[in-house]
Structure formats: structure tokens, C-alpha cells
PDB file of C-alpha atoms in Angstrom:
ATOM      1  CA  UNK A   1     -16.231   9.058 -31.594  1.00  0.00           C
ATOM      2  CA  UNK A   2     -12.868  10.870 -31.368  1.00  0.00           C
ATOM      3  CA  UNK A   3     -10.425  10.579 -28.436  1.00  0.00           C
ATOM      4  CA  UNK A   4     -10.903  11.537 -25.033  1.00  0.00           C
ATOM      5  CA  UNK A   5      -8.667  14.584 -24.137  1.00  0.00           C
ATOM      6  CA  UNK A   6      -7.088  12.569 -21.187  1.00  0.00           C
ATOM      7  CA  UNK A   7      -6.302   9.506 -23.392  1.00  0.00           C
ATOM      8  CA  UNK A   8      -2.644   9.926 -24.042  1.00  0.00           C
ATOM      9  CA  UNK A   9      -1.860   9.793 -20.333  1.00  0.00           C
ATOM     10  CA  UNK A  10      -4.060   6.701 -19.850  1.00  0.00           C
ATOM     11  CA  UNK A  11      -2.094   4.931 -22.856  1.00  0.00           C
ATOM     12  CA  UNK A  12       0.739   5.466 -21.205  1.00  0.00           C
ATOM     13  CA  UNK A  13      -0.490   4.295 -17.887  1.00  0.00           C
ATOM     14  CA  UNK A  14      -2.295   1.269 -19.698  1.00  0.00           C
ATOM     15  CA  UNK A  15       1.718   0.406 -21.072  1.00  0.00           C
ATOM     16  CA  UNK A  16       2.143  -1.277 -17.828  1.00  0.00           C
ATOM     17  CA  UNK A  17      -1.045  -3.312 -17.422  1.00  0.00           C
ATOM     18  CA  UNK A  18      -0.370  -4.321 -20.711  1.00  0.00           C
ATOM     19  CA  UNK A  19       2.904  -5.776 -19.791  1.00  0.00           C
ATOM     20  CA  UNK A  20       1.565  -7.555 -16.765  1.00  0.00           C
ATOM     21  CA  UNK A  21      -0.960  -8.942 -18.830  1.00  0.00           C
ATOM     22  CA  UNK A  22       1.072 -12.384 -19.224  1.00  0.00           C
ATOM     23  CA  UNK A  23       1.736 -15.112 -17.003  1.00  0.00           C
ATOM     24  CA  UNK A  24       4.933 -15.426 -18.509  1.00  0.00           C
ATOM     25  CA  UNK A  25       6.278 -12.205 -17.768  1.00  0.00           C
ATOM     26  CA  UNK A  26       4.705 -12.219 -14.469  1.00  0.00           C
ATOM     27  CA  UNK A  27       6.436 -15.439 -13.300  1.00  0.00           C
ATOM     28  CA  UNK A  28       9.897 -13.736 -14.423  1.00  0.00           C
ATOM     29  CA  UNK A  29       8.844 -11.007 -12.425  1.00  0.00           C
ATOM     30  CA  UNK A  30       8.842 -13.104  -9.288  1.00  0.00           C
ATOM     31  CA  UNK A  31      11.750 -15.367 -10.034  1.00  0.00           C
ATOM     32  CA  UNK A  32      14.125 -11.553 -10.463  1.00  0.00           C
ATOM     33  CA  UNK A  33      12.598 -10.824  -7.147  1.00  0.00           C
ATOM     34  CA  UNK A  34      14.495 -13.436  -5.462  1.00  0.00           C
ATOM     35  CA  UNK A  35      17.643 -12.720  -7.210  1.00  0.00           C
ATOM     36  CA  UNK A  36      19.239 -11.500 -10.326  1.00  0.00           C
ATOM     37  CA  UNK A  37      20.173 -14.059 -13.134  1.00  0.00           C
ATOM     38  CA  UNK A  38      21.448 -14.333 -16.905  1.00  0.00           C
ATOM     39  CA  UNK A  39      18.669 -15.180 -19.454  1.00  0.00           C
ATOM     40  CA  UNK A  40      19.842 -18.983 -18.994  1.00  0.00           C
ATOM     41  CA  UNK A  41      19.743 -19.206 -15.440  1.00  0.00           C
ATOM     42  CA  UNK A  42      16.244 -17.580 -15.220  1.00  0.00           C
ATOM     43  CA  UNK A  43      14.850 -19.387 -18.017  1.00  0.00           C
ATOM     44  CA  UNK A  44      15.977 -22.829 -15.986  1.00  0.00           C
ATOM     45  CA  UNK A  45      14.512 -21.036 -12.589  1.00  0.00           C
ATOM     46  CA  UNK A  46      11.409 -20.215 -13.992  1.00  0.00           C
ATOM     47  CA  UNK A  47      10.890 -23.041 -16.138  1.00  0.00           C
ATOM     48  CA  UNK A  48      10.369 -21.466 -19.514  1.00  0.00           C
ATOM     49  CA  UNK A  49      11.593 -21.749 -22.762  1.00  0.00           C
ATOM     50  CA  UNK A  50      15.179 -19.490 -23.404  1.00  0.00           C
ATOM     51  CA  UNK A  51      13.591 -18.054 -26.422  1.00  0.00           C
ATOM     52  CA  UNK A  52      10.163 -16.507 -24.928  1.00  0.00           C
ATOM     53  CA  UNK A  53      12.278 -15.899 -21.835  1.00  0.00           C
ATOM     54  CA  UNK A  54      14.705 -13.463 -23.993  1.00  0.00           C
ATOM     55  CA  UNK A  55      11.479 -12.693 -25.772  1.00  0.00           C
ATOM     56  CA  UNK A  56       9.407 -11.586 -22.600  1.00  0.00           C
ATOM     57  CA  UNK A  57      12.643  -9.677 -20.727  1.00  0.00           C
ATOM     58  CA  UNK A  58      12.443  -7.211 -23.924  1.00  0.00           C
ATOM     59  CA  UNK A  59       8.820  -6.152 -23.162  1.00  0.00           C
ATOM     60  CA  UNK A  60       9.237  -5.920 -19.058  1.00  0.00           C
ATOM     61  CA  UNK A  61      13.019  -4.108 -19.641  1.00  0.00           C
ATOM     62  CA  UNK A  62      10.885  -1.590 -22.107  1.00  0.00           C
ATOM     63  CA  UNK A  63       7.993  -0.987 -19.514  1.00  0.00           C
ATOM     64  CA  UNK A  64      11.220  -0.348 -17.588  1.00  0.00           C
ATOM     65  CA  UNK A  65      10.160  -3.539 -14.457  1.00  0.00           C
ATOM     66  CA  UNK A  66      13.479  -4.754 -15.584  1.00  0.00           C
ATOM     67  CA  UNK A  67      17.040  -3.537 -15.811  1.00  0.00           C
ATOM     68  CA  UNK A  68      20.412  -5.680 -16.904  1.00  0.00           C
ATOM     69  CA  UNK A  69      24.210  -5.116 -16.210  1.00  0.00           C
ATOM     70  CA  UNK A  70      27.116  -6.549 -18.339  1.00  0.00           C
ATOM     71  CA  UNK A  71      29.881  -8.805 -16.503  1.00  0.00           C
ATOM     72  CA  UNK A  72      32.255  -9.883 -19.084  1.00  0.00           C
ATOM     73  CA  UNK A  73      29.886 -11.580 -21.779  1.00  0.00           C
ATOM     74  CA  UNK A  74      27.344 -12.208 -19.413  1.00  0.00           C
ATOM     75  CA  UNK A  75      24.503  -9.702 -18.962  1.00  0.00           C
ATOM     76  CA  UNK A  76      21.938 -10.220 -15.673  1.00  0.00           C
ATOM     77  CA  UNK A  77      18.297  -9.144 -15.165  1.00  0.00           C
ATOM     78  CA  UNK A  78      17.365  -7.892 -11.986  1.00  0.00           C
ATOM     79  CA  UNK A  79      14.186  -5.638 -10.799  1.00  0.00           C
ATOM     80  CA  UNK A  80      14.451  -2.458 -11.996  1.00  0.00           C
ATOM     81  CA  UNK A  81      14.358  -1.331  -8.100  1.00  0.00           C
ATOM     82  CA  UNK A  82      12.424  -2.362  -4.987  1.00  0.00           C
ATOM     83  CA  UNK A  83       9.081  -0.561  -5.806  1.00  0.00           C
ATOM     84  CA  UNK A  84       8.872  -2.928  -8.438  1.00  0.00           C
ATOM     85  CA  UNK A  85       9.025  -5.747  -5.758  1.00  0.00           C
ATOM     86  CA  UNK A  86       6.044  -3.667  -3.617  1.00  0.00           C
ATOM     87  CA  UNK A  87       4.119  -3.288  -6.441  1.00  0.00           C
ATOM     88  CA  UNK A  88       4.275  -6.723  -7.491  1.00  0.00           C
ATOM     89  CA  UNK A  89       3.155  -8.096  -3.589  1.00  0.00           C
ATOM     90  CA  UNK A  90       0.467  -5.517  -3.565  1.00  0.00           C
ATOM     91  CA  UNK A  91      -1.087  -7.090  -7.032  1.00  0.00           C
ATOM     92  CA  UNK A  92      -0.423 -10.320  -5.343  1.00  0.00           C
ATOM     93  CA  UNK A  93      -1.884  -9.399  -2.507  1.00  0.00           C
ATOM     94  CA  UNK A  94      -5.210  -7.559  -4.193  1.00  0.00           C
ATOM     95  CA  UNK A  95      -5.625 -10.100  -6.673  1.00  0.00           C
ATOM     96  CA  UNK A  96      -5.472 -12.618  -3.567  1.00  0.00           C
ATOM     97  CA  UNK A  97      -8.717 -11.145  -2.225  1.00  0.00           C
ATOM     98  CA  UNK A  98     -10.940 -10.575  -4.742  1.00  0.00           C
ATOM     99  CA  UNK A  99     -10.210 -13.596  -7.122  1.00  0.00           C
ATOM    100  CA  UNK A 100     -11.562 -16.384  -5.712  1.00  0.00           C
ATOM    101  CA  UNK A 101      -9.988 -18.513  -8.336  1.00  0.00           C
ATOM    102  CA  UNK A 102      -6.617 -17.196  -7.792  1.00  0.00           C
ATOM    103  CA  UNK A 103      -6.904 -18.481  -3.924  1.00  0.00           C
ATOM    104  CA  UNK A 104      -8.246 -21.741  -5.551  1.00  0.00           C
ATOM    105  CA  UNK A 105      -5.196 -22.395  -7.677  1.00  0.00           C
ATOM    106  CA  UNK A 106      -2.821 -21.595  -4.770  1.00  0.00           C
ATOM    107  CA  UNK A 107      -4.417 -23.842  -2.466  1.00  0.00           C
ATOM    108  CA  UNK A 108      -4.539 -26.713  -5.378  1.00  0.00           C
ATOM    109  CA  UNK A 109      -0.452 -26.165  -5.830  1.00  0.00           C
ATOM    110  CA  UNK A 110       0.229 -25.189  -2.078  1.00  0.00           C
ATOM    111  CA  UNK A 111      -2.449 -26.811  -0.122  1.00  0.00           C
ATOM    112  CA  UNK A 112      -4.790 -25.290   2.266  1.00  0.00           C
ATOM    113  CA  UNK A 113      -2.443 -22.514   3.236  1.00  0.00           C
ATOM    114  CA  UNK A 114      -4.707 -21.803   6.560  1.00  0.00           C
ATOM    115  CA  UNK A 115      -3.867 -25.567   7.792  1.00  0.00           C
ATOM    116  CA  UNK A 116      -0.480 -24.679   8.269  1.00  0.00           C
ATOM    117  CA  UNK A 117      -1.256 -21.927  10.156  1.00  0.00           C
ATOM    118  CA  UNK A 118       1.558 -19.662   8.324  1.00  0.00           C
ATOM    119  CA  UNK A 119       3.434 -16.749  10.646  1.00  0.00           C
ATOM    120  CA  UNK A 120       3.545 -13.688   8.808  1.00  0.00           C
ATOM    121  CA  UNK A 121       6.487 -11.142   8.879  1.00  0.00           C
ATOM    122  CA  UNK A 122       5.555  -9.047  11.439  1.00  0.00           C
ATOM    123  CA  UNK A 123       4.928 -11.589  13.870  1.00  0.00           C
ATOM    124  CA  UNK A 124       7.837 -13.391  12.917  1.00  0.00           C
ATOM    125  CA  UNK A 125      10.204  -9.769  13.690  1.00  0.00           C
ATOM    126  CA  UNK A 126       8.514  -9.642  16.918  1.00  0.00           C
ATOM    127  CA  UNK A 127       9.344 -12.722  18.106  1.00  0.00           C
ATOM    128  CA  UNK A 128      12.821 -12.689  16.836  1.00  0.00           C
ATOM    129  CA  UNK A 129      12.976  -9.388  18.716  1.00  0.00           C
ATOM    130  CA  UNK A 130      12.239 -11.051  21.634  1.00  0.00           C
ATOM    131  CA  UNK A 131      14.943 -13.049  23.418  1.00  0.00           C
ATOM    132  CA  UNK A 132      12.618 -15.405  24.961  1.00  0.00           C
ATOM    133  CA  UNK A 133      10.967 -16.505  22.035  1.00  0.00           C
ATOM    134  CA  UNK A 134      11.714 -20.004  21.732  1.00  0.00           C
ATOM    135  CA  UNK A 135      12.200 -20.242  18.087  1.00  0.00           C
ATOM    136  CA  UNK A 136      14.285 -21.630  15.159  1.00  0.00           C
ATOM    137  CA  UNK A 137      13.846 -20.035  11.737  1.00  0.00           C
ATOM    138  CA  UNK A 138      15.101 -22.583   8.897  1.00  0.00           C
ATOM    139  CA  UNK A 139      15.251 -21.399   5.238  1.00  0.00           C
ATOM    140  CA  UNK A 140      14.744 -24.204   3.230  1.00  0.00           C
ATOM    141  CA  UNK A 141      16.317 -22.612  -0.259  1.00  0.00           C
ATOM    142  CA  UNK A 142      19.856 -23.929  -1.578  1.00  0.00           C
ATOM    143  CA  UNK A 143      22.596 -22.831   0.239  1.00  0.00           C
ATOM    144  CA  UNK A 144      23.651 -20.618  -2.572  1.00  0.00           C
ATOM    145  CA  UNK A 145      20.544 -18.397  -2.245  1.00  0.00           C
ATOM    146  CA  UNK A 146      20.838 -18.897   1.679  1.00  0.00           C
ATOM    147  CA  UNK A 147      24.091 -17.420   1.462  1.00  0.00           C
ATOM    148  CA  UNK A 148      22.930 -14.374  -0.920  1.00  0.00           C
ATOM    149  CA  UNK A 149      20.440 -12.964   1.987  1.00  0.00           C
ATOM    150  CA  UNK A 150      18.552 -14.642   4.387  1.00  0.00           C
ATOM    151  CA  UNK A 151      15.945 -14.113   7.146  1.00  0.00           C
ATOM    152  CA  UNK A 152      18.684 -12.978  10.113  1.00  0.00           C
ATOM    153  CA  UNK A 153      20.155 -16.211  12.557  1.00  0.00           C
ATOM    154  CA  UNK A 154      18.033 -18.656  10.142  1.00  0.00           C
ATOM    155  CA  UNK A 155      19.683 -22.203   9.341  1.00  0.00           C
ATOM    156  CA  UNK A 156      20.299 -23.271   5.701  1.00  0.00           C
ATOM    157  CA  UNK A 157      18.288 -26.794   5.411  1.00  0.00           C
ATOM    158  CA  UNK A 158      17.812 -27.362   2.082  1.00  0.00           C
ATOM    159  CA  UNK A 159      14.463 -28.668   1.463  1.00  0.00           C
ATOM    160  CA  UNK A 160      16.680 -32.101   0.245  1.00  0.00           C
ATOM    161  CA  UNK A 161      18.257 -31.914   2.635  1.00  0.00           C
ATOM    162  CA  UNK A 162      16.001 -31.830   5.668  1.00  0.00           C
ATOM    163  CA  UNK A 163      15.046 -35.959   6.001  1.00  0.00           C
ATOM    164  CA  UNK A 164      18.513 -36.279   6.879  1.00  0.00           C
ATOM    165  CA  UNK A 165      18.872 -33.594   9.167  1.00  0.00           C
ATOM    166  CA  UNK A 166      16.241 -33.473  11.417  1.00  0.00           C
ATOM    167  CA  UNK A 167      18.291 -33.994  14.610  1.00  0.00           C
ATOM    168  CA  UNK A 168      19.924 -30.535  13.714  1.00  0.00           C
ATOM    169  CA  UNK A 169      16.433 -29.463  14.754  1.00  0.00           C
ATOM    170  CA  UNK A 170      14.610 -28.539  18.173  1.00  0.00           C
ATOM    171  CA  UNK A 171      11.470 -30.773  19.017  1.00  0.00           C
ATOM    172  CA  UNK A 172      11.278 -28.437  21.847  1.00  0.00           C
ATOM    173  CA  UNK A 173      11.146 -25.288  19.727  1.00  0.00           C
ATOM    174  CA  UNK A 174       8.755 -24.069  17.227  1.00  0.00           C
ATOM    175  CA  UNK A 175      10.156 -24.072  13.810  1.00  0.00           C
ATOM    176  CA  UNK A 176       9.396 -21.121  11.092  1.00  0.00           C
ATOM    177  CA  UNK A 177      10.365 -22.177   7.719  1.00  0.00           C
ATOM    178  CA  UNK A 178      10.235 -20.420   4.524  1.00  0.00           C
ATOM    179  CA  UNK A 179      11.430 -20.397   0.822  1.00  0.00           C
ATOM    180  CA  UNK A 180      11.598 -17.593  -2.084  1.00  0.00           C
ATOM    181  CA  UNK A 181       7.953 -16.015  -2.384  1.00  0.00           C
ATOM    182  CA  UNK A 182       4.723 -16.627  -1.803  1.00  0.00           C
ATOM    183  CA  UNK A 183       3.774 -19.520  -4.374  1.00  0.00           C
ATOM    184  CA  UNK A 184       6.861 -21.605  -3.462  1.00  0.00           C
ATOM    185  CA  UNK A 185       5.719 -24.556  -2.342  1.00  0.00           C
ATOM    186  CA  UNK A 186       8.938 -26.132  -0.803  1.00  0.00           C
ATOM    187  CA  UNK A 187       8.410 -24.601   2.660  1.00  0.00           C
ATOM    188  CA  UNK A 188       4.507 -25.960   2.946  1.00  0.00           C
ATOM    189  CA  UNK A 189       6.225 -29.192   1.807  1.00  0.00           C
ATOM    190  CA  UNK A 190       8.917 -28.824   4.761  1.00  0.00           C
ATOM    191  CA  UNK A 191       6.394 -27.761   7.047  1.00  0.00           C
ATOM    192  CA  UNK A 192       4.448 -30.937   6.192  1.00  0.00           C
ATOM    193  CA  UNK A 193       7.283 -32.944   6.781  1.00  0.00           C
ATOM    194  CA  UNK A 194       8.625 -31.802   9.924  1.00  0.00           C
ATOM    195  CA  UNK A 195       5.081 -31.447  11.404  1.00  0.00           C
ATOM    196  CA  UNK A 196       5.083 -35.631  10.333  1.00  0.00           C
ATOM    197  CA  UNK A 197       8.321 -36.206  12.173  1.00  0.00           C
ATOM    198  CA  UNK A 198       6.995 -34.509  15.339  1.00  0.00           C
ATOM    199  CA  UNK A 199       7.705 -31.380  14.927  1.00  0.00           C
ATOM    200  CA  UNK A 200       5.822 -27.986  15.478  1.00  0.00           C
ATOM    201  CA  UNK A 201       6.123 -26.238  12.554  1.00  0.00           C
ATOM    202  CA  UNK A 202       4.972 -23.102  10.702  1.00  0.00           C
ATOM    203  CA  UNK A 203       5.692 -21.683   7.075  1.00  0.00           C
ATOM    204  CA  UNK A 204       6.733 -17.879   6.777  1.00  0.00           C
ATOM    205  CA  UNK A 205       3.415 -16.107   5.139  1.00  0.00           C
ATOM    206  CA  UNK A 206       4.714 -15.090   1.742  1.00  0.00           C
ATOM    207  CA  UNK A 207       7.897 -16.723   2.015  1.00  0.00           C
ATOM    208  CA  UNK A 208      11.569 -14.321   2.027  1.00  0.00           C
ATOM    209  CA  UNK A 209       9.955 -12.009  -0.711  1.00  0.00           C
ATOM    210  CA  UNK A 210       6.999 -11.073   1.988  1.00  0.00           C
ATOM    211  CA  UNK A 211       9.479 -10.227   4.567  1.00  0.00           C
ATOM    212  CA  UNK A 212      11.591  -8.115   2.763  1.00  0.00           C
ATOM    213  CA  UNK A 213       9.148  -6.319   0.744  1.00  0.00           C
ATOM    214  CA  UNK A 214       7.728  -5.632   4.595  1.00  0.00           C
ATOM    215  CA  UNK A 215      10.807  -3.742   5.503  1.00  0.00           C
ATOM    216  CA  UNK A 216      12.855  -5.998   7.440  1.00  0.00           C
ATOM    217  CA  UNK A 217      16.523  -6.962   7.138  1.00  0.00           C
ATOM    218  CA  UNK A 218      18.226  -9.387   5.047  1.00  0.00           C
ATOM    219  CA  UNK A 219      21.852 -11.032   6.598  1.00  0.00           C
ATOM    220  CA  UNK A 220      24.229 -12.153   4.111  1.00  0.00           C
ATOM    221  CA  UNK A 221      26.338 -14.840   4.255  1.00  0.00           C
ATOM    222  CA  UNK A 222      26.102 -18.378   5.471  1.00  0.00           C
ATOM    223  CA  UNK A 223      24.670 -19.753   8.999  1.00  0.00           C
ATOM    224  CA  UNK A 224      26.354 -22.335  11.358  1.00  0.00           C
ATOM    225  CA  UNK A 225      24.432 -25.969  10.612  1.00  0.00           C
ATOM    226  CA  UNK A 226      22.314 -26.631  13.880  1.00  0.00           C
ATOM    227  CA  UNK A 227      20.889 -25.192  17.051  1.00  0.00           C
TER     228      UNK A 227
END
């Protein structure tokens, strides 16, 4: 049976599944979409090897999900743009509801997320838009990445951090926290902790990623420690 007519466009759209087709690459993927990096510091961030790392940038930088830009001797990866951030929550997202062993897995490495009763982005806006919301958003990332772009008036507590500062922290307040994306698992951890300590406390829904990929604001720079 020859070729179907239509089956040079559908090779070219079947490039791209093909390069998604990897754990690997899609774990990159998410780790660019918090931040650029050299090969080195994303191979460390996304715990995998520096060779497949270099290896797997090649294929997502020739699918064109990846560009690069030279400082000095040092080349960083970043997203080739933000629709490559959409796209990527939107396969999250769709693989999220019909793979019922894809919710299994996250709940094994995040625990029940529905427990925790996470706030998603658009409630979280609202209430920040309202000034009698009585509410203290902490970002529980290093302050490096705090510092890059965070959830606007949030607190940097690093996630190491947090045992020693809890009298930073409201107990009359409910507390939002949140880390990179939506398989982090430092903010259920925080939210565990703080919720042990007293506390009434919520993890973001989909972490920073979910709330900028949503449309809302990032503010640079870093936040005063406390409340």
C-alpha cells in the first residue's frame, strides 16, 4: 500500500510527538520552564546524566521546544517561547484526566493532592485582588529562583528553611504555598508541615508554572522576610 496523499504533513506533525515521546526530554522540558540553565546546571536540576542531557537538548532544540544563547563560553537553554510552556500544561493537564495511572504516580510522589485541598490560580488572583483577604503567599523555592520571579508580595521561605522560621508566619492567616510546577513536591511537603505546626495551609494548584502559564504576573526581585 503506497502513501497516503496527506502523509508528508502528518510526518511533520508526528516530528513533535516523536520528541515528546521520552521522559527524559519531557522532564527537561519542565525544569527550562522554571528557568533557563547551562547543560550542567540543568543536568544537576533535573537529575540526569550530562551526557543524555546534551544528548536529549539536540532533539527538543531540533523540534525547535528549545532555543540557547551564548554568554561568554557559556551557552543556556531556555523554552523556545511561552506557547511551549501552554502546550506543555495542556498535555499535563489532558494526560491528567484520562490516564488514570498518571494521577496514580502523582499521588504516590505527591500524596493525595485533594487532601491538601490545593488553591488554584484563579482563586488565588482573586483573593490577592482583594484587600481583605486575609492571606500570606510563601514560595518555598531558593531564594535565587525567588528572586528571578515570584508570585507578587509572596515571602521567600525556603522549604529548609521553614522549621526555623515559622514565627515569621501568621497562625491567624491562611497560608498559600507553592514551588516550581506541578510535580514539585516541596510545597505539599511545606504544606504538611505547617498544617503539623498549627497552621492553615494550602499548596498553589500547579505550583508557579500553573500561575503563569494562566496569565498572571510574575514580580522580580526579592521580598522582605516576615509578615
Amino acid at each position: 500500500m503506497g502513501e497516503f496523499r496527506e502523509e508528508p504533513i502528518y510526518r511533520q506533525l508526528a516530528r513533535i510527538g516523536k520528541t515528546l515521546a521520552s521522559p527524559v526530554r519531557l522532564r527537561l522540558l519542565d525544569v527550562l520552564d522554571q528557568r533557563e540553565r547551562t547543560v550542567e546546571q540543568l543536568s544537576e536540576a533535573a537529575d540526569v546524566p550530562l551526557k543524555n542531557t546534551s544528548a536529549q537538548l539536540q532533539q527538543l532544540r531540533a523540534a525547535h521546544l528549545v532555543t540557547s544563547r551564548r554568554d561568554g563560553t557559556r551557552v543556556y537553554y531556555r523554552l523556545a517561547d511561552e506557547r511551549v510552556s501552554r502546550f506543555l500544561g495542556e498535555l499535563q493537564d489532558f494526560a491528567g484526566e484520562r490516564l488514570a495511572d498518571l494521577r496514580e504516580a502523582v499521588a504516590e510522589h505527591l500524596g493525595d493532592p485533594a487532601a491538601l485541598e490545593p488553591v488554584t490560580a484563579g482563586e488565588l488572583a482573586a483573593r490577592l485582588a482583594d484587600p481583605g483577604a486575609d492571606i500570606v503567599v510563601v514560595d518555598v523555592r531558593s531564594a535565587a529562583d525567588h528572586a528571578r520571579g515570584h508570585v507578587p508580595g509572596a515571602l521567600s521561605v525556603p522549604l529548609a528553611e521553614l522549621r526555623d522560621r515559622l514565627d515569621e508566619l501568621p497562625r491567624d492567616a491562611e497560608i498559600v504555598a507553592y514551588c516550581g510546577g506541578p510535580y514539585c513536591a516541596v510545597s505539599p511537603q511545606a504544606v504538611r508541615l505547617l498544617r503539623e505546626r498549627g497552621f492553615h495551609a494550602r499548596p498553589l494548584d500547579g505550583g508557579l508554572a500553573r500561575w503563569r502559564r494562566t496569565g498572571n504576573r510574575l514580580q522580580a526581585g526579592s521580598s522582605p522576610s516576615g509578615v
